[in-house]
């Protein structure tokens, strides 16, 4: 029973199509993966069909970008009902804002002499996918301006870059409320990975009181201390603990299954969900669900 609850496909900034991602998960011997593309559920259908074919259980999820002050926080939402209009409207608003934000970032870069156009960025994006900075990186790699996504982020796409432009993102409490309202289960992704200002113990307490279900404690971007702090806070607030890869295909070093979630913790997520169901569950998964 190997469970990886955080992966991206080409429906956002992963490099593999949803079906390819699921096939890779099967080949890697994973029993269950969650597809958690940024601000979209566009990959769900293709991934669901592949999950049945490949014999991998698919948890339909999302990763919502949220922001509070100078802090950017990513909220994973598991098994939400996408028919819920409030959640759908908020996700669409974020995706729309990412379009204008992309124009502005590319405009700033071009004005500074970096040879990149919005058409070249668009050429890197699958139809209907959520736009993100990694797509600018891919356009720069395709032109030979940089060698890798990592290099593009380190030199010109990081949050402190003069080319950086933000996009609309809801407050984390609002996002938690939306996920719960859609019957989903909200888990804070990589809470202590450095992204803007530090996430304080007080903020975690506030989010827990607002309905946060869990913390992604084990993640490549966490130090041992970060993981221990997440485990401590989860204990204090009765939160579920997860570990996941945050796989982005060839776009990042993260390997599928490099961190995993205990079946016991997964069963706590399922117990709290009343949105959509897991697809393609095998016998071992059913046992976990009791
Ligand atoms: P955005 O959503 O447009 O703000 O872009 C953020 C995304 O860029 C995150 O989801 C990360 O997966 C990705 N990202 C951040 N830093 C790097 C990096 N150094 N290399 C590759 N991808 C990155
Ligand atoms: Zn990403
Ligand atoms: Fe994230
Ligand atoms: Fe992610």
CSV table of C-alpha atoms and ligand atoms in Angstrom, one decimal:
chain,number,residue,atom,x,y,z
A,1,UNK,CA,0.0,0.0,0.0
A,2,UNK,CA,2.0,3.0,-1.3
A,3,UNK,CA,0.1,6.3,-1.3
A,4,UNK,CA,1.4,9.5,-2.9
A,5,UNK,CA,-1.1,12.3,-2.4
A,6,UNK,CA,0.4,15.2,-4.4
A,7,UNK,CA,1.2,15.1,-8.1
A,8,UNK,CA,0.9,17.5,-11.1
A,9,UNK,CA,0.1,16.8,-14.7
A,10,UNK,CA,0.1,18.9,-17.9
A,11,UNK,CA,-3.3,20.2,-16.8
A,12,UNK,CA,-1.1,22.6,-14.8
A,13,UNK,CA,2.7,22.7,-14.7
A,14,UNK,CA,3.6,19.0,-14.7
A,15,UNK,CA,5.2,17.7,-17.9
A,16,UNK,CA,3.3,14.5,-18.2
A,17,UNK,CA,-0.3,14.1,-19.5
A,18,UNK,CA,-2.7,12.9,-16.8
A,19,UNK,CA,-2.8,9.4,-18.4
A,20,UNK,CA,1.0,9.2,-18.6
A,21,UNK,CA,1.3,10.3,-15.0
A,22,UNK,CA,-1.1,7.5,-13.9
A,23,UNK,CA,0.8,4.9,-16.0
A,24,UNK,CA,4.1,6.0,-14.4
A,25,UNK,CA,2.5,5.6,-11.0
A,26,UNK,CA,1.5,2.1,-11.9
A,27,UNK,CA,5.0,1.3,-13.2
A,28,UNK,CA,6.5,2.7,-10.0
A,29,UNK,CA,4.4,0.3,-8.0
A,30,UNK,CA,2.2,2.9,-6.3
A,31,UNK,CA,-1.2,1.7,-5.2
A,32,UNK,CA,-2.8,5.2,-5.0
A,33,UNK,CA,-2.0,8.7,-6.2
A,34,UNK,CA,-3.8,12.0,-5.9
A,35,UNK,CA,-3.8,14.3,-8.9
A,36,UNK,CA,-3.5,17.8,-7.5
A,37,UNK,CA,-3.1,20.3,-10.3
A,38,UNK,CA,-2.8,24.0,-9.5
A,39,UNK,CA,-6.3,25.6,-9.4
A,40,UNK,CA,-7.9,23.2,-11.9
A,41,UNK,CA,-9.6,19.8,-12.1
A,42,UNK,CA,-9.2,19.7,-15.9
A,43,UNK,CA,-7.0,16.5,-15.7
A,44,UNK,CA,-9.5,14.5,-13.6
A,45,UNK,CA,-11.4,12.8,-16.4
A,46,UNK,CA,-8.3,11.5,-18.4
A,47,UNK,CA,-6.6,10.5,-15.2
A,48,UNK,CA,-9.7,8.6,-14.0
A,49,UNK,CA,-9.9,6.6,-17.2
A,50,UNK,CA,-6.2,5.7,-16.9
A,51,UNK,CA,-6.6,4.7,-13.3
A,52,UNK,CA,-9.2,2.1,-14.1
A,53,UNK,CA,-7.0,0.8,-17.0
A,54,UNK,CA,-3.8,0.8,-15.0
A,55,UNK,CA,-5.1,-0.6,-11.7
A,56,UNK,CA,-4.0,2.5,-9.7
A,57,UNK,CA,-6.5,4.1,-7.3
A,58,UNK,CA,-6.9,7.8,-8.2
A,59,UNK,CA,-7.8,10.5,-5.6
A,60,UNK,CA,-9.2,13.4,-7.4
A,61,UNK,CA,-7.8,16.6,-5.9
A,62,UNK,CA,-6.6,20.1,-6.5
A,63,UNK,CA,-3.8,22.4,-5.1
A,64,UNK,CA,-5.2,25.9,-4.6
A,65,UNK,CA,-2.8,28.8,-4.4
A,66,UNK,CA,-3.8,31.1,-1.5
A,67,UNK,CA,-2.3,34.2,-0.1
A,68,UNK,CA,-2.2,36.0,3.2
A,69,UNK,CA,-0.1,39.2,3.4
A,70,UNK,CA,3.2,38.4,1.9
A,71,UNK,CA,2.7,34.7,2.4
A,72,UNK,CA,1.8,32.3,-0.3
A,73,UNK,CA,0.3,29.1,0.9
A,74,UNK,CA,-0.7,26.1,-1.1
A,75,UNK,CA,-3.8,24.2,0.0
A,76,UNK,CA,-4.5,20.6,-1.2
A,77,UNK,CA,-8.1,19.7,-1.5
A,78,UNK,CA,-9.0,16.0,-1.7
A,79,UNK,CA,-12.2,14.6,-3.3
A,80,UNK,CA,-14.1,17.9,-3.6
A,81,UNK,CA,-17.4,18.0,-5.5
A,82,UNK,CA,-16.6,20.2,-8.6
A,83,UNK,CA,-20.3,20.8,-9.2
A,84,UNK,CA,-20.1,23.1,-6.2
A,85,UNK,CA,-20.5,26.5,-7.9
A,86,UNK,CA,-18.6,28.5,-5.3
A,87,UNK,CA,-15.5,26.4,-5.6
A,88,UNK,CA,-15.7,26.4,-9.4
A,89,UNK,CA,-16.1,30.1,-9.6
A,90,UNK,CA,-13.1,30.8,-7.3
A,91,UNK,CA,-10.9,28.4,-9.3
A,92,UNK,CA,-11.9,30.1,-12.6
A,93,UNK,CA,-11.2,33.5,-11.1
A,94,UNK,CA,-7.7,32.4,-10.1
A,95,UNK,CA,-7.0,30.8,-13.6
A,96,UNK,CA,-8.2,34.0,-15.4
A,97,UNK,CA,-6.0,36.1,-13.2
A,98,UNK,CA,-3.0,33.9,-14.1
A,99,UNK,CA,-3.6,34.8,-17.8
A,100,UNK,CA,-3.2,38.6,-17.3
A,101,UNK,CA,-0.3,38.0,-14.8
A,102,UNK,CA,1.5,35.9,-17.4
A,103,UNK,CA,1.1,38.7,-20.0
A,104,UNK,CA,2.6,41.2,-17.5
A,105,UNK,CA,5.5,39.0,-16.5
A,106,UNK,CA,6.5,38.2,-20.1
A,107,UNK,CA,6.1,42.0,-20.9
A,108,UNK,CA,8.5,42.9,-18.1
A,109,UNK,CA,11.0,40.3,-19.3
A,110,UNK,CA,10.8,41.3,-22.9
A,111,UNK,CA,11.2,45.0,-22.0
A,112,UNK,CA,14.4,44.1,-20.2
A,113,UNK,CA,15.8,42.3,-23.3
A,114,UNK,CA,15.0,38.7,-22.4
A,115,UNK,CA,14.0,37.1,-25.7
A,116,UNK,CA,10.6,35.6,-24.9
A,117,UNK,CA,7.1,36.2,-26.2
A,118,UNK,CA,3.7,35.2,-24.9
A,119,UNK,CA,3.2,33.0,-28.0
A,120,UNK,CA,6.3,31.0,-27.1
A,121,UNK,CA,5.0,30.6,-23.6
A,122,UNK,CA,1.6,29.5,-24.9
A,123,UNK,CA,3.3,26.9,-27.0
A,124,UNK,CA,4.4,25.2,-23.8
A,125,UNK,CA,0.9,25.0,-22.3
A,126,UNK,CA,-1.5,22.1,-22.9
A,127,UNK,CA,-5.0,23.2,-24.0
A,128,UNK,CA,-7.0,24.4,-21.1
A,129,UNK,CA,-4.2,24.1,-18.6
A,130,UNK,CA,-3.6,26.4,-15.7
A,131,UNK,CA,-0.8,28.9,-16.6
A,132,UNK,CA,2.2,29.1,-14.3
A,133,UNK,CA,5.7,30.4,-14.2
A,134,UNK,CA,7.1,26.9,-15.1
A,135,UNK,CA,5.6,27.5,-18.6
A,136,UNK,CA,7.8,30.7,-19.0
A,137,UNK,CA,10.7,28.5,-17.8
A,138,UNK,CA,9.9,25.9,-20.4
A,139,UNK,CA,9.8,28.6,-23.2
A,140,UNK,CA,13.2,29.8,-22.1
A,141,UNK,CA,14.6,26.3,-22.0
A,142,UNK,CA,13.2,25.6,-25.5
A,143,UNK,CA,15.0,28.7,-26.8
A,144,UNK,CA,18.3,27.8,-25.0
A,145,UNK,CA,18.2,30.9,-22.8
A,146,UNK,CA,18.5,28.7,-19.8
A,147,UNK,CA,19.2,24.9,-19.3
A,148,UNK,CA,16.5,23.9,-16.9
A,149,UNK,CA,13.3,25.1,-15.1
A,150,UNK,CA,15.4,25.3,-11.9
A,151,UNK,CA,17.9,27.7,-13.6
A,152,UNK,CA,15.0,29.9,-14.9
A,153,UNK,CA,13.6,30.1,-11.4
A,154,UNK,CA,16.9,30.8,-9.7
A,155,UNK,CA,17.8,33.6,-12.1
A,156,UNK,CA,14.6,35.3,-13.2
A,157,UNK,CA,11.3,33.7,-12.1
A,158,UNK,CA,11.7,33.5,-8.3
A,159,UNK,CA,9.3,35.5,-6.0
A,160,UNK,CA,11.8,38.3,-5.4
A,161,UNK,CA,12.6,38.8,-9.1
A,162,UNK,CA,11.8,42.2,-10.7
A,163,UNK,CA,9.8,40.3,-13.3
A,164,UNK,CA,7.6,38.7,-10.7
A,165,UNK,CA,3.9,39.5,-10.8
A,166,UNK,CA,1.4,38.0,-8.4
A,167,UNK,CA,-2.1,36.7,-9.4
A,168,UNK,CA,-5.4,36.6,-7.6
A,169,UNK,CA,-5.5,34.0,-4.8
A,170,UNK,CA,-8.0,33.7,-2.0
A,171,UNK,CA,-7.2,33.9,1.7
A,172,UNK,CA,-6.4,30.4,3.1
A,173,UNK,CA,-9.4,30.5,5.4
A,174,UNK,CA,-11.7,31.2,2.5
A,175,UNK,CA,-10.1,28.4,0.5
A,176,UNK,CA,-10.5,25.9,3.4
A,177,UNK,CA,-14.2,26.9,3.7
A,178,UNK,CA,-14.7,26.4,0.0
A,179,UNK,CA,-13.1,22.9,0.0
A,180,UNK,CA,-15.1,21.9,3.0
A,181,UNK,CA,-18.2,23.3,1.5
A,182,UNK,CA,-17.7,21.1,-1.6
A,183,UNK,CA,-17.3,18.0,0.6
A,184,UNK,CA,-13.5,18.0,0.2
A,185,UNK,CA,-10.7,17.6,2.7
A,186,UNK,CA,-8.2,20.5,3.0
A,187,UNK,CA,-4.6,19.7,3.7
A,188,UNK,CA,-1.9,22.4,3.9
A,189,UNK,CA,0.8,21.6,1.3
A,190,UNK,CA,4.5,21.8,2.3
A,191,UNK,CA,3.6,24.3,5.1
A,192,UNK,CA,7.2,25.3,6.0
A,193,UNK,CA,8.8,25.3,2.5
A,194,UNK,CA,10.2,28.8,2.1
A,195,UNK,CA,7.8,30.8,0.0
A,196,UNK,CA,7.7,34.4,1.1
A,197,UNK,CA,7.2,35.0,4.8
A,198,UNK,CA,7.3,32.2,7.4
A,199,UNK,CA,4.1,30.3,8.4
A,200,UNK,CA,3.7,30.8,12.1
A,201,UNK,CA,2.3,28.4,14.8
A,202,UNK,CA,-0.4,31.0,15.3
A,203,UNK,CA,-1.4,30.8,11.6
A,204,UNK,CA,-1.6,27.0,11.7
A,205,UNK,CA,-3.8,27.3,14.8
A,206,UNK,CA,-6.1,29.7,13.0
A,207,UNK,CA,-6.3,27.4,9.9
A,208,UNK,CA,-7.0,24.4,12.1
A,209,UNK,CA,-9.8,26.2,13.8
A,210,UNK,CA,-11.2,27.2,10.4
A,211,UNK,CA,-11.4,23.6,9.3
A,212,UNK,CA,-8.0,22.5,8.1
A,213,UNK,CA,-7.8,18.7,8.1
A,214,UNK,CA,-4.1,18.0,7.8
A,215,UNK,CA,-0.5,19.0,7.2
A,216,UNK,CA,1.8,17.7,4.5
A,217,UNK,CA,4.7,17.0,6.9
A,218,UNK,CA,7.0,15.0,4.7
A,219,UNK,CA,8.0,16.8,1.5
A,220,UNK,CA,11.2,17.4,-0.4
A,221,UNK,CA,11.2,21.1,0.4
A,222,UNK,CA,11.0,20.4,4.2
A,223,UNK,CA,14.1,20.1,6.4
A,224,UNK,CA,14.1,17.5,9.1
A,225,UNK,CA,13.2,20.3,11.5
A,226,UNK,CA,10.3,21.4,9.3
A,227,UNK,CA,8.9,17.9,9.3
A,228,UNK,CA,9.3,17.6,13.1
A,229,UNK,CA,7.5,20.9,13.6
A,230,UNK,CA,4.7,19.8,11.3
A,231,UNK,CA,4.3,16.6,13.3
A,232,UNK,CA,4.3,18.5,16.6
A,233,UNK,CA,1.6,21.0,15.3
A,234,UNK,CA,-0.5,18.1,13.9
A,235,UNK,CA,-0.4,16.4,17.3
A,236,UNK,CA,-1.4,19.7,19.0
A,237,UNK,CA,-4.4,20.4,16.7
A,238,UNK,CA,-5.4,16.8,16.0
A,239,UNK,CA,-4.5,17.1,12.3
A,240,UNK,CA,-3.9,14.4,9.8
A,241,UNK,CA,-0.3,13.9,8.6
A,242,UNK,CA,0.6,13.3,5.0
A,243,UNK,CA,3.8,12.8,3.0
A,244,UNK,CA,4.0,13.2,-0.8
A,245,UNK,CA,6.2,13.7,-3.8
A,246,UNK,CA,4.8,16.8,-5.4
A,247,UNK,CA,5.8,15.2,-8.7
A,248,UNK,CA,6.0,17.5,-11.8
A,249,UNK,CA,7.3,15.0,-14.3
A,250,UNK,CA,10.6,16.0,-15.8
A,251,UNK,CA,10.0,19.6,-14.6
A,252,UNK,CA,11.5,19.0,-11.2
A,253,UNK,CA,13.7,16.5,-9.4
A,254,UNK,CA,10.9,15.2,-7.3
A,255,UNK,CA,10.3,11.4,-8.0
A,256,UNK,CA,7.0,9.7,-7.7
A,257,UNK,CA,6.6,8.1,-4.3
A,258,UNK,CA,9.7,9.7,-2.8
A,259,UNK,CA,7.5,10.6,0.2
A,260,UNK,CA,4.3,8.7,1.0
A,261,UNK,CA,1.3,8.8,3.3
A,262,UNK,CA,0.4,6.1,5.9
A,263,UNK,CA,-2.8,4.1,5.1
A,264,UNK,CA,-4.1,5.0,8.6
A,265,UNK,CA,-3.8,8.7,7.8
A,266,UNK,CA,-5.3,8.3,4.4
A,267,UNK,CA,-8.3,6.6,6.0
A,268,UNK,CA,-8.8,9.6,8.2
A,269,UNK,CA,-9.0,11.8,5.0
A,270,UNK,CA,-11.6,9.5,3.4
A,271,UNK,CA,-13.7,9.5,6.6
A,272,UNK,CA,-14.0,13.3,6.4
A,273,UNK,CA,-14.9,13.5,2.7
A,274,UNK,CA,-18.3,13.6,1.2
A,275,UNK,CA,-17.6,15.0,-2.3
A,276,UNK,CA,-16.5,12.7,-5.1
A,277,UNK,CA,-15.3,9.1,-4.7
A,278,UNK,CA,-11.9,7.5,-5.2
A,279,UNK,CA,-11.6,6.0,-8.7
A,280,UNK,CA,-10.3,2.5,-9.4
A,281,UNK,CA,-9.8,1.3,-5.9
A,282,UNK,CA,-8.2,-2.1,-5.6
A,283,UNK,CA,-8.9,-4.7,-2.8
A,284,UNK,CA,-6.1,-3.4,-0.6
A,285,UNK,CA,-7.5,0.1,-0.7
A,286,UNK,CA,-11.0,-1.1,0.1
A,287,UNK,CA,-9.6,-2.8,3.2
A,288,UNK,CA,-8.1,0.6,4.3
A,289,UNK,CA,-11.5,2.2,3.9
A,290,UNK,CA,-13.1,-0.6,5.9
B,1,LIG,P1,3.1,29.9,-10.1
B,1,LIG,O1,2.0,29.0,-9.7
B,1,LIG,O2,3.0,30.4,-11.5
B,1,LIG,O3,3.4,31.0,-9.1
B,1,LIG,O4,4.4,29.0,-10.1
B,1,LIG,C1,4.8,28.3,-9.0
B,1,LIG,C2,5.1,26.8,-9.4
B,1,LIG,O5,6.5,26.9,-9.9
B,1,LIG,C3,5.2,25.9,-8.2
B,1,LIG,O6,4.0,25.1,-8.2
B,1,LIG,C4,6.4,25.0,-8.4
B,1,LIG,O7,6.0,23.7,-8.7
B,1,LIG,C5,7.1,25.6,-9.5
B,1,LIG,N1,8.5,26.0,-9.1
B,1,LIG,C6,8.9,26.8,-8.1
B,1,LIG,N2,10.2,26.8,-8.0
B,1,LIG,C7,10.7,25.9,-9.0
B,1,LIG,C8,12.0,25.5,-9.4
B,1,LIG,N3,13.1,26.0,-8.8
B,1,LIG,N4,12.1,24.6,-10.4
B,1,LIG,C9,11.0,24.2,-11.0
B,1,LIG,N5,9.7,24.5,-10.7
B,1,LIG,C10,9.6,25.4,-9.7
B,2,LIG,ZN1,3.7,23.3,-9.6
B,3,LIG,FE1,2.8,23.6,-4.0
B,4,LIG,FE1,2.4,21.0,-5.9
